[in-house]
Coordinates of C-alpha atoms in Angstrom, one line a residue:
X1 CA 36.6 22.0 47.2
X2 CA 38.6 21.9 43.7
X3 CA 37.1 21.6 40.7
X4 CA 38.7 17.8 40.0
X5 CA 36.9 16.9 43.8
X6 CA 33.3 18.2 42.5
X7 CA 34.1 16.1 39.7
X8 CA 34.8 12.9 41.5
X9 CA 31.8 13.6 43.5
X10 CA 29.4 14.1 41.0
X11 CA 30.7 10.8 39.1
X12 CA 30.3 9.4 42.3
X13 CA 26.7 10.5 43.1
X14 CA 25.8 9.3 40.0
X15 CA 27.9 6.2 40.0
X16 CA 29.5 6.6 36.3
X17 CA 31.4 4.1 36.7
X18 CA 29.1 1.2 37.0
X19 CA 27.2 2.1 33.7
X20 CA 29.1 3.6 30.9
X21 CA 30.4 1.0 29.6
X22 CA 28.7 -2.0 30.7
X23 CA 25.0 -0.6 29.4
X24 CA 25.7 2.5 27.1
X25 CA 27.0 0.7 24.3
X26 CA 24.4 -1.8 23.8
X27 CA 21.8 0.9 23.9
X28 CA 23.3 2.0 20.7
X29 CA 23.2 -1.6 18.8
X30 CA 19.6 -1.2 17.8
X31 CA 20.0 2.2 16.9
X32 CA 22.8 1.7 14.6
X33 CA 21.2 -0.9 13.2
X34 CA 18.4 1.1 11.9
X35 CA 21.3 3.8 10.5
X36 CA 23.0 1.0 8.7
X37 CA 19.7 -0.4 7.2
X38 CA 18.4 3.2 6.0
X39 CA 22.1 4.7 5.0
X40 CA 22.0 6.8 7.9
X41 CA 25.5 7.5 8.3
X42 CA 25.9 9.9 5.4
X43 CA 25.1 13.2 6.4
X44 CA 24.8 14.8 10.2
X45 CA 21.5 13.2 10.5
X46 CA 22.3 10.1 12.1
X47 CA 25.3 11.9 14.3
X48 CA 22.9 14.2 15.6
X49 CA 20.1 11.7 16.6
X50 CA 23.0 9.5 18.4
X51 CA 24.0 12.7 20.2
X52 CA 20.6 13.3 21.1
X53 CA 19.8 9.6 22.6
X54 CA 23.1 10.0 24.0
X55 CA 22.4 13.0 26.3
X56 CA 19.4 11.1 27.2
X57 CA 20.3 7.1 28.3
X58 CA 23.7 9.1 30.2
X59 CA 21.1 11.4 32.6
X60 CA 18.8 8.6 32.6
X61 CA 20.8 6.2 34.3
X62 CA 22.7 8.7 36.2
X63 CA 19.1 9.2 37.5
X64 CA 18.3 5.8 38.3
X65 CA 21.7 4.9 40.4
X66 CA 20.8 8.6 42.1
X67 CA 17.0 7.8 42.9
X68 CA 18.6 4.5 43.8
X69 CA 20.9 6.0 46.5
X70 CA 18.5 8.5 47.3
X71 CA 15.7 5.8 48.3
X72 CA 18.2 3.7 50.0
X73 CA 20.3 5.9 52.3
X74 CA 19.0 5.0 55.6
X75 CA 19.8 1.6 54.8
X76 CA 23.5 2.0 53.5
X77 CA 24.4 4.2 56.5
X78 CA 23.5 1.4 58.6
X79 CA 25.8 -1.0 56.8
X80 CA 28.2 1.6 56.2
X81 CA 28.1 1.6 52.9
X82 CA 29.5 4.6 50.8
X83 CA 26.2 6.8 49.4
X84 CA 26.8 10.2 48.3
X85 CA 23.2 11.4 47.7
X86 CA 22.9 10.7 51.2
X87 CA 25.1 13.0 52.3
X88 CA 23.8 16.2 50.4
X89 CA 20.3 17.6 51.8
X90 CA 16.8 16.1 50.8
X91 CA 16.0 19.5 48.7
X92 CA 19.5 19.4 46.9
X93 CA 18.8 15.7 46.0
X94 CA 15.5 16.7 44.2
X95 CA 17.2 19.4 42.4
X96 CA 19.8 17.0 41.6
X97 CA 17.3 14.5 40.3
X98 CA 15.2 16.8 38.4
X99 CA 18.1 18.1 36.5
X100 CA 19.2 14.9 35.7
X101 CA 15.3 14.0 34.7
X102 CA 16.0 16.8 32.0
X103 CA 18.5 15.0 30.2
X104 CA 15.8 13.6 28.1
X105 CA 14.8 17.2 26.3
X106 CA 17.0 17.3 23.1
X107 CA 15.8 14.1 21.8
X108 CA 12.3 14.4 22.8
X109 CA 12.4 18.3 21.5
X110 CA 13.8 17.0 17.9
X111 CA 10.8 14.1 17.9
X112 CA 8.0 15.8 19.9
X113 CA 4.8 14.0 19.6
X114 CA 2.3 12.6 22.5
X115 CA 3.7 8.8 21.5
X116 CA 7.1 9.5 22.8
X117 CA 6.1 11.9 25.8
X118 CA 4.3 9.1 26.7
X119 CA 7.3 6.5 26.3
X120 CA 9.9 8.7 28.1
X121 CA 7.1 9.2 30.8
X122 CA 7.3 5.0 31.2
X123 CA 10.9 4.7 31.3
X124 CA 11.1 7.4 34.0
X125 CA 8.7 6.1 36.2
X126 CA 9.9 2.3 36.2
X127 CA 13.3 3.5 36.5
X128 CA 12.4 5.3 39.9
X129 CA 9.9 2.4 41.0
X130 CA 12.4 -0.1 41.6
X131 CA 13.5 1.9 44.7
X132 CA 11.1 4.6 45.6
X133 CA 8.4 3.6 48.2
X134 CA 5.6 2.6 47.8
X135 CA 6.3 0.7 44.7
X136 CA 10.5 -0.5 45.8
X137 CA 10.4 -3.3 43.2
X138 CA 13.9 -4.3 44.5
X139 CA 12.1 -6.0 47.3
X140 CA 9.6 -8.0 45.9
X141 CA 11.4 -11.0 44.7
X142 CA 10.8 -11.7 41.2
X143 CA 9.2 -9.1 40.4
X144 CA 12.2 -7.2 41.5
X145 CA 14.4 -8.9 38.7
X146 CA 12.1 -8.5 36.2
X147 CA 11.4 -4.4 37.0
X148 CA 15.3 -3.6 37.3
X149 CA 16.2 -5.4 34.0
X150 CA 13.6 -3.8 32.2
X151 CA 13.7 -0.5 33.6
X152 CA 17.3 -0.8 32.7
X153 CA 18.1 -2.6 30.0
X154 CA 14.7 -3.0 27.6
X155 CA 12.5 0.1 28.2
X156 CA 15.5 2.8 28.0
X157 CA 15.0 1.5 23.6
X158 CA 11.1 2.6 23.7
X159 CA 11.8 6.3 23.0
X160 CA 13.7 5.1 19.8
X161 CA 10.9 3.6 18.5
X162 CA 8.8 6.9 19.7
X163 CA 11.0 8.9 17.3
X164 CA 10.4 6.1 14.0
X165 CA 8.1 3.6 14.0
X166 CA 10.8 1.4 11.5
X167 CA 12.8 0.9 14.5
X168 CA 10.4 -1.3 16.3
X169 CA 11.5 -4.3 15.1
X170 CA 15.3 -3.6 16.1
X171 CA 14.1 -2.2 19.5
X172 CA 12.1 -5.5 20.0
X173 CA 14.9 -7.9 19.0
X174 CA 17.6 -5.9 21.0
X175 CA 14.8 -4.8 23.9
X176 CA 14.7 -9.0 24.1
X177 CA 18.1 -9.6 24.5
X178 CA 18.5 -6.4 26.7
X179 CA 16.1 -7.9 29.1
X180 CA 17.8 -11.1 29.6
X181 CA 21.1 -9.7 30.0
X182 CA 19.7 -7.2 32.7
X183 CA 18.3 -10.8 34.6
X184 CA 22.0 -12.3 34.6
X185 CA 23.1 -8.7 35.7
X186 CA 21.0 -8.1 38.8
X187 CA 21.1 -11.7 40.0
X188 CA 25.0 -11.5 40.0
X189 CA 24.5 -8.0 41.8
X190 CA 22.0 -9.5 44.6
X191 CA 24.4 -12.3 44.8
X192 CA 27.2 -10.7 45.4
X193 CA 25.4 -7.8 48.4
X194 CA 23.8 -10.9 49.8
X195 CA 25.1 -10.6 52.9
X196 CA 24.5 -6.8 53.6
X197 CA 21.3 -7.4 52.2
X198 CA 20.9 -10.0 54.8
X199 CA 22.3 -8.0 57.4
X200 CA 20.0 -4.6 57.1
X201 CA 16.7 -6.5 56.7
X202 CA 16.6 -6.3 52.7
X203 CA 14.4 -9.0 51.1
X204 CA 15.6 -9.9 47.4
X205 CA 14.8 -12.5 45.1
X206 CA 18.8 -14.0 46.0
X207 CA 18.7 -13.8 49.5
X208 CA 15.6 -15.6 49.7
X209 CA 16.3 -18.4 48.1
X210 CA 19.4 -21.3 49.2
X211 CA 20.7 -21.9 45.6
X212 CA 20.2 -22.2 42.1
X213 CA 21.2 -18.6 40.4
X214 CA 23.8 -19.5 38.7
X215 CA 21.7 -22.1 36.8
X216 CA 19.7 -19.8 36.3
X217 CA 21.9 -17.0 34.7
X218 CA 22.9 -20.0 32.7
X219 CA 20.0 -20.3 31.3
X220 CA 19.2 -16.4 30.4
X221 CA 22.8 -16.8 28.5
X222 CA 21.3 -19.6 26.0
X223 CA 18.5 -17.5 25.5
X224 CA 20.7 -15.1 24.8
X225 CA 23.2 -16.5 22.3
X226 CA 20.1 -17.9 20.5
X227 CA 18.5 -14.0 19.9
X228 CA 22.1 -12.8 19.0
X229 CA 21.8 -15.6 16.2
X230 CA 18.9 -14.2 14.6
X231 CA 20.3 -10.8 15.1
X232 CA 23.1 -11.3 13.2
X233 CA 20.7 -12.7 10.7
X234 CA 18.5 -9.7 10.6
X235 CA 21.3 -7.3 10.8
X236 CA 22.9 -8.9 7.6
X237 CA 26.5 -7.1 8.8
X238 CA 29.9 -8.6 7.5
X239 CA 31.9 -9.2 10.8
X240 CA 29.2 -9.5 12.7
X241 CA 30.0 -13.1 13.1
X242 CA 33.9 -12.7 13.4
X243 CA 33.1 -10.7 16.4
X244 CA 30.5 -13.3 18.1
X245 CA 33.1 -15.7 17.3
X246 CA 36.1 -14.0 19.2
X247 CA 33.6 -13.4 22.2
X248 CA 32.8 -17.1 22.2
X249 CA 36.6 -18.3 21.9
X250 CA 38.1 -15.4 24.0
X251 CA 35.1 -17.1 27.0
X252 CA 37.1 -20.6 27.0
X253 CA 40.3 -19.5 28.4
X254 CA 38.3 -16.7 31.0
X255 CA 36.4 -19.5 31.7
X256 CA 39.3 -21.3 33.0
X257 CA 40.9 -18.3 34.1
X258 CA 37.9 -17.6 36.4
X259 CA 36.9 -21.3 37.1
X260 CA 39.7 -22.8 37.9
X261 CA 42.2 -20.2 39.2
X262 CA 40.4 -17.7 40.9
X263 CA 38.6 -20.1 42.0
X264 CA 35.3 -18.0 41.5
X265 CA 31.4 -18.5 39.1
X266 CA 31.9 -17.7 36.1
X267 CA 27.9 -16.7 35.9
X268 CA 27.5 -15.4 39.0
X269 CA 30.6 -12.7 39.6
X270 CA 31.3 -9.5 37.7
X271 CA 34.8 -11.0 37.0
X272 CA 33.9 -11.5 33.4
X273 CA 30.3 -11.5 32.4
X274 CA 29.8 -13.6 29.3
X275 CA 29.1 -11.7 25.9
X276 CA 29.4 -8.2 27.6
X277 CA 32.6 -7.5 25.2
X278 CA 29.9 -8.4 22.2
X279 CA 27.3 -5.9 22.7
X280 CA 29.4 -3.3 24.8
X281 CA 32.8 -3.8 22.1
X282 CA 32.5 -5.6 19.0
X283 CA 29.4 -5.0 18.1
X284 CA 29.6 -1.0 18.2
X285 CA 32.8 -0.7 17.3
X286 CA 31.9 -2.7 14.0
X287 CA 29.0 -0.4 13.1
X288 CA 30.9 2.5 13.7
X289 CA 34.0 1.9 11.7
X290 CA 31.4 0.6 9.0
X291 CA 30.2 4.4 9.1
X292 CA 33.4 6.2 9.9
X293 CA 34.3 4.9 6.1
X294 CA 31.5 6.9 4.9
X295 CA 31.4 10.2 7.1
X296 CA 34.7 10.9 9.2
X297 CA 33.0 12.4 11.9
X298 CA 32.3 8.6 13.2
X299 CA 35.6 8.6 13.9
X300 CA 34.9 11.1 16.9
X301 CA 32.6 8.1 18.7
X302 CA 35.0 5.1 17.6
X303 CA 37.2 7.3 19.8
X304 CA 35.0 7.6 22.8
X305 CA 34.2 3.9 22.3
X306 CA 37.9 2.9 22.8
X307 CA 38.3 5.4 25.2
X308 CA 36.1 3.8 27.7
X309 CA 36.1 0.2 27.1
X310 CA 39.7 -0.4 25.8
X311 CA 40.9 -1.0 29.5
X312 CA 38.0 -3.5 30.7
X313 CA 39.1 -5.1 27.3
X314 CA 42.4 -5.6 27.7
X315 CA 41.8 -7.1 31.4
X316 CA 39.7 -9.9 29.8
X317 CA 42.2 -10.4 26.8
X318 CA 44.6 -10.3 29.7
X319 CA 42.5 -13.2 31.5
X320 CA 42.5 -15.2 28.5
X321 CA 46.0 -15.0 28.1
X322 CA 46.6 -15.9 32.0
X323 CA 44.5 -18.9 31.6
X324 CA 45.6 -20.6 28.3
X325 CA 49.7 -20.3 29.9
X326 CA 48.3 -21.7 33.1
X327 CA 46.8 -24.2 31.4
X328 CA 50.0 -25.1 29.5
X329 CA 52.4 -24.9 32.3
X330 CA 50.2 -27.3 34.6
X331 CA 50.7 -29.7 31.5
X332 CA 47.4 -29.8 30.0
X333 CA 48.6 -28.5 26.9
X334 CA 50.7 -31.5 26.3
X335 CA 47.7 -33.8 26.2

């Protein structure tokens, strides 16, 4: 097997694809945040503690896809479902989950205390109990949405706070909005594997019920827009509201584009999840220029930023375009 295979494989196992750019970004909002407020970004100080965190929230939710698979083998063999940690052997996947368990050592070696032992200790063990038996949150209805949007979208901040008590606040706020937008996240999931769910005997909170989750998601989303209001309030960032206000204006013509043409929810499909492109785009790509001005070394993760998200950006610009000249070819735009 070639060297570019392994690759694929490992990115496979550990499903790359479905996290680094729809969750890593955020992660780092809070965090920059507190190297904006304190002047951070002179220096290697701040580089070094993103590079640190980064290390860690990359294994950690390689882990928690992995464990995922791991757990859930069985089932995805009987709905033939692609899994490939359940094609290696039970030892190998251990090995490959404590490796990946290990991901966490840099930052916790740089900020060693009991406090954030204890926090990483947390975030590990809700990320593995929303699949592994006996706890499998993922089948216990609501308590399932609130574990897997936690575990994977609030908790992963803690350690942050572990390493300086001043970010509390920041890991709060963000932890908050993180939580809600991990509720929109694995509704639309559920909703969308409802039928294989259906088919190999897994109860979830979307598959038991006949209707409603897109109200719902609706709902999380004000919540939402309403916390990244006071955010941009406490974050006190020029731009900050340039960029919630191209997220808002680039969502009317996806909205149609989605709605109306592809004939799909707009809340409850991966198509275009609303205010993604804020947390996972605008907003890091803001702080990081900010602090590329100061220390050019910034400029190496504006580059790995635009690297990964510049072609899930251009699709939804590319949406936005398709539906505002659909809407003024059908004549609409005449009105």
């Amino acid at each position: 097997m070639g060297i570019e295979n392994r690759m694929y494989r490992i990115f496979r196992m550990i499903r790359v694809e479905e996290w680094l750019f729809s969750k890593i970004p955020f992660m780092f909002v809070p965090l920059f945040t507190y190297i904006h407020t304190y002047g951070l970004y002179h220096g290697n100080y701040g580089l070094g503690l993103c590079l640190q965190y980064f290390i860690f929230i990359v294994t950690f939710y390689g882990f928690g896809y992995a464990i995922n698979d791991f757990s859930d083998k069985e089932i995805d063999r009987k709905a033939g479902k692609e899994n490939v940690m359940g094609e290696i052997s039970p030892a190998a996947g251990v090995l490959v989950l404590g490796v990946l368990v290990t991901g966490c050592a840099p930052f916790l070696a740089m900020h060693l205390s009991v406090r954030t032992a204890l926090l990483f200790a947390a975030v590990y063990f809700w990320g593995a109990a929303y699949s592994v038996r006996p706890f499998r949150f993922k089948e216990r209805g609501i308590a399932g949405l609130l574990v897997s949007s936690l575990a994977q979208r609030s908790l992963p901040l803690l350690p942050l706070a572990g390493a300086d008590a001043r970010m509390w606040k920041g890991v709060l706020l963000w932890g908050t909005v993180g939580f809600l937008t991990g509720l929109r996240y694995i509704l639309i999931h559920q909703y969308e594997d409802m039928e294989n769910d259906r088919q190999t005997g897994t109860r979830t909170f979307v598959n038991a019920r006949n209707g409603g989750i897109a109200s719902i998601i609706g709902a999380c989303l004000c919540l939402e827009l309403f916390l990244v209001s006071a955010a941009g309030i406490y974050g006190r960032m020029a731009g900050y509201w340039i960029g919630l206000a191209a997220c808002l204006a680039l969502s009317v013509p996806v909205f149609y584009t989605v709605h109306y043409i592809y004939r799909k929810s707009y809340f409850a499909s991966f198509l275009c999840v609303p205010l993604e492109d804020l947390y996972n785009f605008y907003l890091p790509l803001a702080w990081l220029l900010v602090f590329a001005q100061a220390q050019p070394l910034w400029a190496a993760p504006v580059a790995v930023l635009l690297l990964a998200g510049w072609g899930k950006m251009c699709r939804k610009w590319g949406m936005a375009y398709f539906g505002i000249t659909h809407w003024r070819k059908s004549g609409n735009g005449r009105n």
